[in-house]
mmCIF file of C-alpha atoms in Angstrom:
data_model
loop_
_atom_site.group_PDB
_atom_site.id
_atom_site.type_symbol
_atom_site.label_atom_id
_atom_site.label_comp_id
_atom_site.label_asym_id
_atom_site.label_seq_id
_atom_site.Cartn_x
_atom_site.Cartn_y
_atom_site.Cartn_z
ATOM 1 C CA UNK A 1 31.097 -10.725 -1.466
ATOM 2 C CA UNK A 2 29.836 -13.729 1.252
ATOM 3 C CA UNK A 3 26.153 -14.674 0.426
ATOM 4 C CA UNK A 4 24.285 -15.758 3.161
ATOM 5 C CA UNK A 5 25.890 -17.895 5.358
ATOM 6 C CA UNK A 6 24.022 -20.811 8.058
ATOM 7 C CA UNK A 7 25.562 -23.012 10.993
ATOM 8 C CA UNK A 8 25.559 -25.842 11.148
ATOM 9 C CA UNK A 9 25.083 -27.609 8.316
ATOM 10 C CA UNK A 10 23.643 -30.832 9.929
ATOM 11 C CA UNK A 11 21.985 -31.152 13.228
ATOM 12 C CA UNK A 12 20.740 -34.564 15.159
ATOM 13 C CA UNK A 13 18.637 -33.683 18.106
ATOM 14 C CA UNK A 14 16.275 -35.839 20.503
ATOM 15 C CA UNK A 15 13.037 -35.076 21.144
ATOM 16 C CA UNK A 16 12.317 -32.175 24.179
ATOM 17 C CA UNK A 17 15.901 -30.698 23.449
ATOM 18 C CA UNK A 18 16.682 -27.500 22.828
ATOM 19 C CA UNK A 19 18.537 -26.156 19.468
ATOM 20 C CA UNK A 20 20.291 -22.601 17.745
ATOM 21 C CA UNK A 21 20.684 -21.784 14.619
ATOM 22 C CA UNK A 22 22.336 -18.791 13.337
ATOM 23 C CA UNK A 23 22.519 -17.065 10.227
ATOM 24 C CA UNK A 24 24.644 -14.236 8.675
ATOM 25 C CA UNK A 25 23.001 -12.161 6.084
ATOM 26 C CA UNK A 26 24.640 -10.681 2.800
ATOM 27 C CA UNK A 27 26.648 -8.164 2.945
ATOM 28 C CA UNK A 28 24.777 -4.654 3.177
ATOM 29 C CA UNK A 29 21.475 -6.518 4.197
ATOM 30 C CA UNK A 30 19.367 -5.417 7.337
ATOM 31 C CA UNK A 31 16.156 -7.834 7.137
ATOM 32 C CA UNK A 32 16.440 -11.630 7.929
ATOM 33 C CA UNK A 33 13.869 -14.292 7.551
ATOM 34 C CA UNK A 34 13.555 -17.677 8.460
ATOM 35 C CA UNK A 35 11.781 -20.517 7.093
ATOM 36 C CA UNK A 36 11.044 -23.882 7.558
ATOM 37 C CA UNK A 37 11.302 -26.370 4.433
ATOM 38 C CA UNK A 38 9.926 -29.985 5.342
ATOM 39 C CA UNK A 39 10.565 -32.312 2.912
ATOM 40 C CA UNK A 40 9.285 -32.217 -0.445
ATOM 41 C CA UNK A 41 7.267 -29.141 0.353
ATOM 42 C CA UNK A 42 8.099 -25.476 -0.291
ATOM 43 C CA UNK A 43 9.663 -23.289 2.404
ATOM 44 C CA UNK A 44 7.219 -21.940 5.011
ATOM 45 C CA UNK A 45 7.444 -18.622 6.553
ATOM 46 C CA UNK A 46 8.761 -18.500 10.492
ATOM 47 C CA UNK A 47 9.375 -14.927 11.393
ATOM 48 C CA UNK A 48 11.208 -11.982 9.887
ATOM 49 C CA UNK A 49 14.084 -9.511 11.543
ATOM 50 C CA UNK A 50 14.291 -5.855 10.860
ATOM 51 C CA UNK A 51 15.749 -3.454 13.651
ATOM 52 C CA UNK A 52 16.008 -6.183 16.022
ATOM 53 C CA UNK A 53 12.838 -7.078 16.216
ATOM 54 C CA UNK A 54 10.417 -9.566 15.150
ATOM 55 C CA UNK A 55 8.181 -7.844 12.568
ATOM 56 C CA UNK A 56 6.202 -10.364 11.301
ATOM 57 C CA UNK A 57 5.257 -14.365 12.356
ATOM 58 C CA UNK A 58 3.925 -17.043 10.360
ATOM 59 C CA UNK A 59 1.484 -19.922 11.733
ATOM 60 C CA UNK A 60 4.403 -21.695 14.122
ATOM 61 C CA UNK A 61 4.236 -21.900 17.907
ATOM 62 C CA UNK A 62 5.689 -19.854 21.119
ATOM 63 C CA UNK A 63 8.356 -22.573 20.756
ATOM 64 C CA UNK A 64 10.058 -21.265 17.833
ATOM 65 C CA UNK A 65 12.129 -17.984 18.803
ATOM 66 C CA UNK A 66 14.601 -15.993 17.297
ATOM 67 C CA UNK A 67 16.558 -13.021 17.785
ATOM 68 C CA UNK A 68 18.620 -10.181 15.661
ATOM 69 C CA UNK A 69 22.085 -8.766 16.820
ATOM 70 C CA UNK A 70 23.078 -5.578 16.280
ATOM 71 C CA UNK A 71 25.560 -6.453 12.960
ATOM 72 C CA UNK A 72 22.238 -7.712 11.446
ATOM 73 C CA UNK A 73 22.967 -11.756 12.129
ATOM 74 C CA UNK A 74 20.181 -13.880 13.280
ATOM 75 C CA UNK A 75 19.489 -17.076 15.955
ATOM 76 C CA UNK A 76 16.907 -19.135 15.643
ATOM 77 C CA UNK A 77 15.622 -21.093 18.745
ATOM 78 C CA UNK A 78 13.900 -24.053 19.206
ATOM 79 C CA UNK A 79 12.408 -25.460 22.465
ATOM 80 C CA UNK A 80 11.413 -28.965 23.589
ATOM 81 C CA UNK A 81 11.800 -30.134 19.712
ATOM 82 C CA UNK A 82 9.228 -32.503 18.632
ATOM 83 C CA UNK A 83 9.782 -35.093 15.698
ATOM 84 C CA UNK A 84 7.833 -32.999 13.470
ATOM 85 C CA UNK A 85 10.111 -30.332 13.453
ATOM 86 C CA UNK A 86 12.497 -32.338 11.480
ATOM 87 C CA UNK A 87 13.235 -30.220 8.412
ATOM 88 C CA UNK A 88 15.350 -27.855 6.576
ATOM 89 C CA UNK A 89 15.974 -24.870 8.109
ATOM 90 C CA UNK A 90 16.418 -21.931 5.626
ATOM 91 C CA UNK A 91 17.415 -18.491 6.517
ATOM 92 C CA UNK A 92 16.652 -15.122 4.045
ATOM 93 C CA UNK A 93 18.100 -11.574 3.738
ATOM 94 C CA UNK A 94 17.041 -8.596 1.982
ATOM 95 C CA UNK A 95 18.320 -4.870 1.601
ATOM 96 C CA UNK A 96 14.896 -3.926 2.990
ATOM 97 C CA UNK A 97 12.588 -5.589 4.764
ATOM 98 C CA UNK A 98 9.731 -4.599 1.897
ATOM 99 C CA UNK A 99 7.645 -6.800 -0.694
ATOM 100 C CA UNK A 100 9.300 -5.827 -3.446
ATOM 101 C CA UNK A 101 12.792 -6.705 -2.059
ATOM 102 C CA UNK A 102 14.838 -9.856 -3.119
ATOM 103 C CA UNK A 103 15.478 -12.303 -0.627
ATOM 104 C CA UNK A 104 18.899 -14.265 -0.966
ATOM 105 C CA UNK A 105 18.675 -17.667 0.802
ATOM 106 C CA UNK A 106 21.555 -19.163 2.553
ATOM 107 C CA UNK A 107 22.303 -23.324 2.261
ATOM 108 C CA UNK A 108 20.116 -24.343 5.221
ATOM 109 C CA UNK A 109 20.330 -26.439 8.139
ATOM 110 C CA UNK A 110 19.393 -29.673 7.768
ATOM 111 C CA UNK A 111 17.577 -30.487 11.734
ATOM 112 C CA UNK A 112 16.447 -34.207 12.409
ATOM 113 C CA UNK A 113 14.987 -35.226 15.495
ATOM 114 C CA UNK A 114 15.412 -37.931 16.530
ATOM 115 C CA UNK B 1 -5.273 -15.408 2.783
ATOM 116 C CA UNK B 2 -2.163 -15.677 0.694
ATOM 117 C CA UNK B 3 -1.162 -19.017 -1.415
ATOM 118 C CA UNK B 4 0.478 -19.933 -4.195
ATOM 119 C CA UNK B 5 -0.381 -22.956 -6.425
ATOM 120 C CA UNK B 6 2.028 -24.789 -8.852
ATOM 121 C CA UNK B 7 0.930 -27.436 -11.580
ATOM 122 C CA UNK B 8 1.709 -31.207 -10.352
ATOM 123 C CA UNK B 9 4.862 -32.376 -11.085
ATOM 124 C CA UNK B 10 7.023 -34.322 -11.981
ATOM 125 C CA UNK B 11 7.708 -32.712 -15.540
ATOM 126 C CA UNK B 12 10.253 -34.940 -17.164
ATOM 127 C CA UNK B 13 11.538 -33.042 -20.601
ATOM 128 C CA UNK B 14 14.286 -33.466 -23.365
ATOM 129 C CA UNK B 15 16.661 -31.688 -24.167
ATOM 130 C CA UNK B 16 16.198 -28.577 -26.078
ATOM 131 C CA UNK B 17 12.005 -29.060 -25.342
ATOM 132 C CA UNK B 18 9.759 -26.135 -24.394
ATOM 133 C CA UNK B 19 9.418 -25.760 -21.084
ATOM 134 C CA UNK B 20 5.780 -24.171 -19.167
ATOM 135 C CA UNK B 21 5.428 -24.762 -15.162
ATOM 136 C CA UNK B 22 2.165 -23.062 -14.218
ATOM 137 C CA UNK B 23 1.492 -21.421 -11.218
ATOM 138 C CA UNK B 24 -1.579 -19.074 -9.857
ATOM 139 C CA UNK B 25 -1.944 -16.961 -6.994
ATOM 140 C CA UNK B 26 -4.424 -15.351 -4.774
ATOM 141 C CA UNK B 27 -2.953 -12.131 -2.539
ATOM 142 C CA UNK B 28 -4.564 -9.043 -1.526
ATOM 143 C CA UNK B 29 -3.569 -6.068 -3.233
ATOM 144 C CA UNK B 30 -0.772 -5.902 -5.292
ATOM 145 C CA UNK B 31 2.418 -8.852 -4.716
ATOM 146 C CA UNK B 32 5.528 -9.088 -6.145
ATOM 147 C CA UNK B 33 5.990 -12.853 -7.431
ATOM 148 C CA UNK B 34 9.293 -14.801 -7.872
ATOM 149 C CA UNK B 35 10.631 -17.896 -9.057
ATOM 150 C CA UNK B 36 13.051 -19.512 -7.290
ATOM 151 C CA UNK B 37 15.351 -22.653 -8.059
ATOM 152 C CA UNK B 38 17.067 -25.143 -5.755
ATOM 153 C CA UNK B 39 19.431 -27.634 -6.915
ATOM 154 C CA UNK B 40 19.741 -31.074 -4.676
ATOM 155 C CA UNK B 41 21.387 -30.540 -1.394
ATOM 156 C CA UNK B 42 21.360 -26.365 -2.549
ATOM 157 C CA UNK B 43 19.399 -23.919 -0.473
ATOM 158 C CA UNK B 44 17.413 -21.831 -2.893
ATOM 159 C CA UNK B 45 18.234 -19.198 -5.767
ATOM 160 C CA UNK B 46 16.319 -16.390 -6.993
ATOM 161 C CA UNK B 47 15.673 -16.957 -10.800
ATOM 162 C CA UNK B 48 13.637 -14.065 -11.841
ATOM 163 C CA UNK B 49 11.091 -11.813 -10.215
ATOM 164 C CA UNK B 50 8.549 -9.192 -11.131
ATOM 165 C CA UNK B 51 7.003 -6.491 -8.855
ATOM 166 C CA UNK B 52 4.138 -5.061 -10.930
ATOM 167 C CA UNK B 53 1.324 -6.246 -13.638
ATOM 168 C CA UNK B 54 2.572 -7.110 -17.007
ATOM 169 C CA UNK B 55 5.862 -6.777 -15.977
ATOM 170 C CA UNK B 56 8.047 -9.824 -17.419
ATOM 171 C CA UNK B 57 10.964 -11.040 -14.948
ATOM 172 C CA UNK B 58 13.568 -12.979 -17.341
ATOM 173 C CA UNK B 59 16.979 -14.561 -16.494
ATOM 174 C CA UNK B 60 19.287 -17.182 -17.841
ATOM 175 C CA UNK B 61 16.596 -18.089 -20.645
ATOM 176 C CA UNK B 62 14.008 -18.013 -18.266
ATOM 177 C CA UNK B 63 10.901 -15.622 -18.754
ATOM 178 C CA UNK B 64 7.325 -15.109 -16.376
ATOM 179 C CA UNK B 65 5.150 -12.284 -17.081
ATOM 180 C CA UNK B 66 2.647 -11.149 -13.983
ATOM 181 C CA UNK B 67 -0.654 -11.641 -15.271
ATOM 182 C CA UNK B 68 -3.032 -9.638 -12.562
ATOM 183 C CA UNK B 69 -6.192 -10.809 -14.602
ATOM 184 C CA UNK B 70 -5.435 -14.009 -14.717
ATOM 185 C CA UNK B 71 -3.890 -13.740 -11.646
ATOM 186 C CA UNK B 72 -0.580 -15.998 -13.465
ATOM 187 C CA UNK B 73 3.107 -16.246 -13.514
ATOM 188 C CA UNK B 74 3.731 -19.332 -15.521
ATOM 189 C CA UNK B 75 7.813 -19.568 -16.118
ATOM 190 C CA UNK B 76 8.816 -20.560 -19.523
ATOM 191 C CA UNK B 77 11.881 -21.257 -21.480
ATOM 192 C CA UNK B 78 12.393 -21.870 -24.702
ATOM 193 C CA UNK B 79 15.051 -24.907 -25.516
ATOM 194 C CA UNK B 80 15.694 -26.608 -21.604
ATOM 195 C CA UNK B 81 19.169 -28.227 -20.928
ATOM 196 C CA UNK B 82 20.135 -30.929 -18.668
ATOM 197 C CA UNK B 83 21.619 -28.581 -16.117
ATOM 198 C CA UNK B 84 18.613 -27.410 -15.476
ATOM 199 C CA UNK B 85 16.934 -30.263 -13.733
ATOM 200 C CA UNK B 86 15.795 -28.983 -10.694
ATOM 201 C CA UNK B 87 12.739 -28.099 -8.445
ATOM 202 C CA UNK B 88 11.248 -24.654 -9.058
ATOM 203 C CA UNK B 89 8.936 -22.796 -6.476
ATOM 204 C CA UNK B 90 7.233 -19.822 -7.479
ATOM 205 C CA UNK B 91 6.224 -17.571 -4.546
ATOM 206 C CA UNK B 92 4.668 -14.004 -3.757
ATOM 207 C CA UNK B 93 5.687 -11.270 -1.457
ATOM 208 C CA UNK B 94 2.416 -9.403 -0.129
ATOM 209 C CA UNK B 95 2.540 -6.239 1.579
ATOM 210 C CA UNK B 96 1.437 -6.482 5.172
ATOM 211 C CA UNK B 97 2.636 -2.503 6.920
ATOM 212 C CA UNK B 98 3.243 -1.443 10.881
ATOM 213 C CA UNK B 99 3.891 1.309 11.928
ATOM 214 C CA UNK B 100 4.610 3.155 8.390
ATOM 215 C CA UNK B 101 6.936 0.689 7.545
ATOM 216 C CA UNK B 102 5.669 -2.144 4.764
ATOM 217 C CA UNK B 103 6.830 -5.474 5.016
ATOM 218 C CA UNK B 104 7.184 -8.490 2.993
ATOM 219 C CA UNK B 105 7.075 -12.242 3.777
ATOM 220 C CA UNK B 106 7.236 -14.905 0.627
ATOM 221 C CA UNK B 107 4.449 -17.769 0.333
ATOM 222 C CA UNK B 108 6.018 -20.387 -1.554
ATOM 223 C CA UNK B 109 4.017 -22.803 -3.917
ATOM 224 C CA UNK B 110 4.555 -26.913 -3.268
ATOM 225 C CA UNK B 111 7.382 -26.887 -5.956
ATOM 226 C CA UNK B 112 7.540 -28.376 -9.694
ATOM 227 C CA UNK B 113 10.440 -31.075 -9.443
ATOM 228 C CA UNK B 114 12.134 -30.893 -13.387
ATOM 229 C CA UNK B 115 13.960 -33.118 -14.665
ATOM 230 C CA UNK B 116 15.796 -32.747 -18.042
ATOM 231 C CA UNK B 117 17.202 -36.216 -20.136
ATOM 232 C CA UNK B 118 19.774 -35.505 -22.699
#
């Protein structure tokens, strides 16, 4: 059974570009979250995916975007990248997008802007 | 609102020692907490979790009981081993609901970096 899976692995960018990442959630998992984990800090919430649609959005701006496909998997877009956005990306499933639910984290994507 | 607070690391142990990493919450209503585990270069792994008071999550030798009045879930194990050097983030998943459907979102602490010398 595939965990959750993340492409790419590594990312160099320059500052105003554009980037996608995309995620695959676990097997028999609806919900996707993203997170952003800066270095030496614990993960911070993006946004979460259930039904398509963005259900919830932590304290990040219009820049950050994302988007859920109908087989569940998950982009995440950023625009006109600033150096501060330098981090590792983390992306989440869950069988349900409720509290209680486990969320399995895929390896990241490791984003540096340069 | 939500956050999640972790004792100051580094915690630098034998092996075989006692092991305590603190952490405290404050959440609205009722969260289920976690601990979580990444490894270097690792993306993170669910260790243990509990979803109601004085329920204890345990896994692998680890072991947190949610404490609502002390508003606590300090992970413990009893004899630590070298493969378990690590950083550990404890985190909460609060109920926020739309539409009639609830949803969670987890609030991570800053993360205990553990290191274990043979």
């Amino acid at each position: 059974d595939a965990g959750v899976t993340q492409s790419p692995t590594h990312l160099i960018k320059t500052r105003g570009q554009q980037v996608t990442l995309r995620c695959s959630p676990k097997s028999g998992h609806d919900t996707v979250s993203w997170y952003q984990q800066a270095l030496g800090q614990g993960p911070q919430f993006i946004f979460q995916y259930y039904e398509e649609e963005e259900r919830q959005r932590g304290n990040f701006p219009d820049r950050f975007s994302g988007h859920q496909f109908p087989n569940y998997s998950s982009e995440l877009n950023v625009n006109a990248l600033l150096l501060g956005d330098s981090a590792l990306y983390l992306c989440a499933s869950s069988l349900r997008p409720g509290p209680s639910y486990e969320q399995y984290f895929g390896p990241g994507t490791r984003l540096t802007v340069t | 609102g939500n956050s999640v607070t972790q004792m100051e690391g580094p915690v630098t142990l034998s092996e075989e020692a006692f092991l305590t990493i603190n952490c405290t919450y404050t959440a609205t209503g009722y969260p289920s907490l976690f601990w979580y585990v990444q490894y270097p270069g690792e993306g993170l792994q669910l260790l243990l979790k509990a979803t109601k008071a004085d329920d204890k999550g345990s896994n692998k030798g680890f072991e947190a009981t949610y404490r609502k009045e002390t508003t606590s879930f300090h992970l413990e194990k009893g004899s630590v081993q070298v493969s378990d050097s690590a950083v550990y983030f404890c985190a909460l998943s609060a109920i926020a609901n739309a539409g009639g459907t609830s949803y969670g979102k987890l609030t991570f602490g800053q993360g205990t970096i553990l290191t274990v010398h043979p």
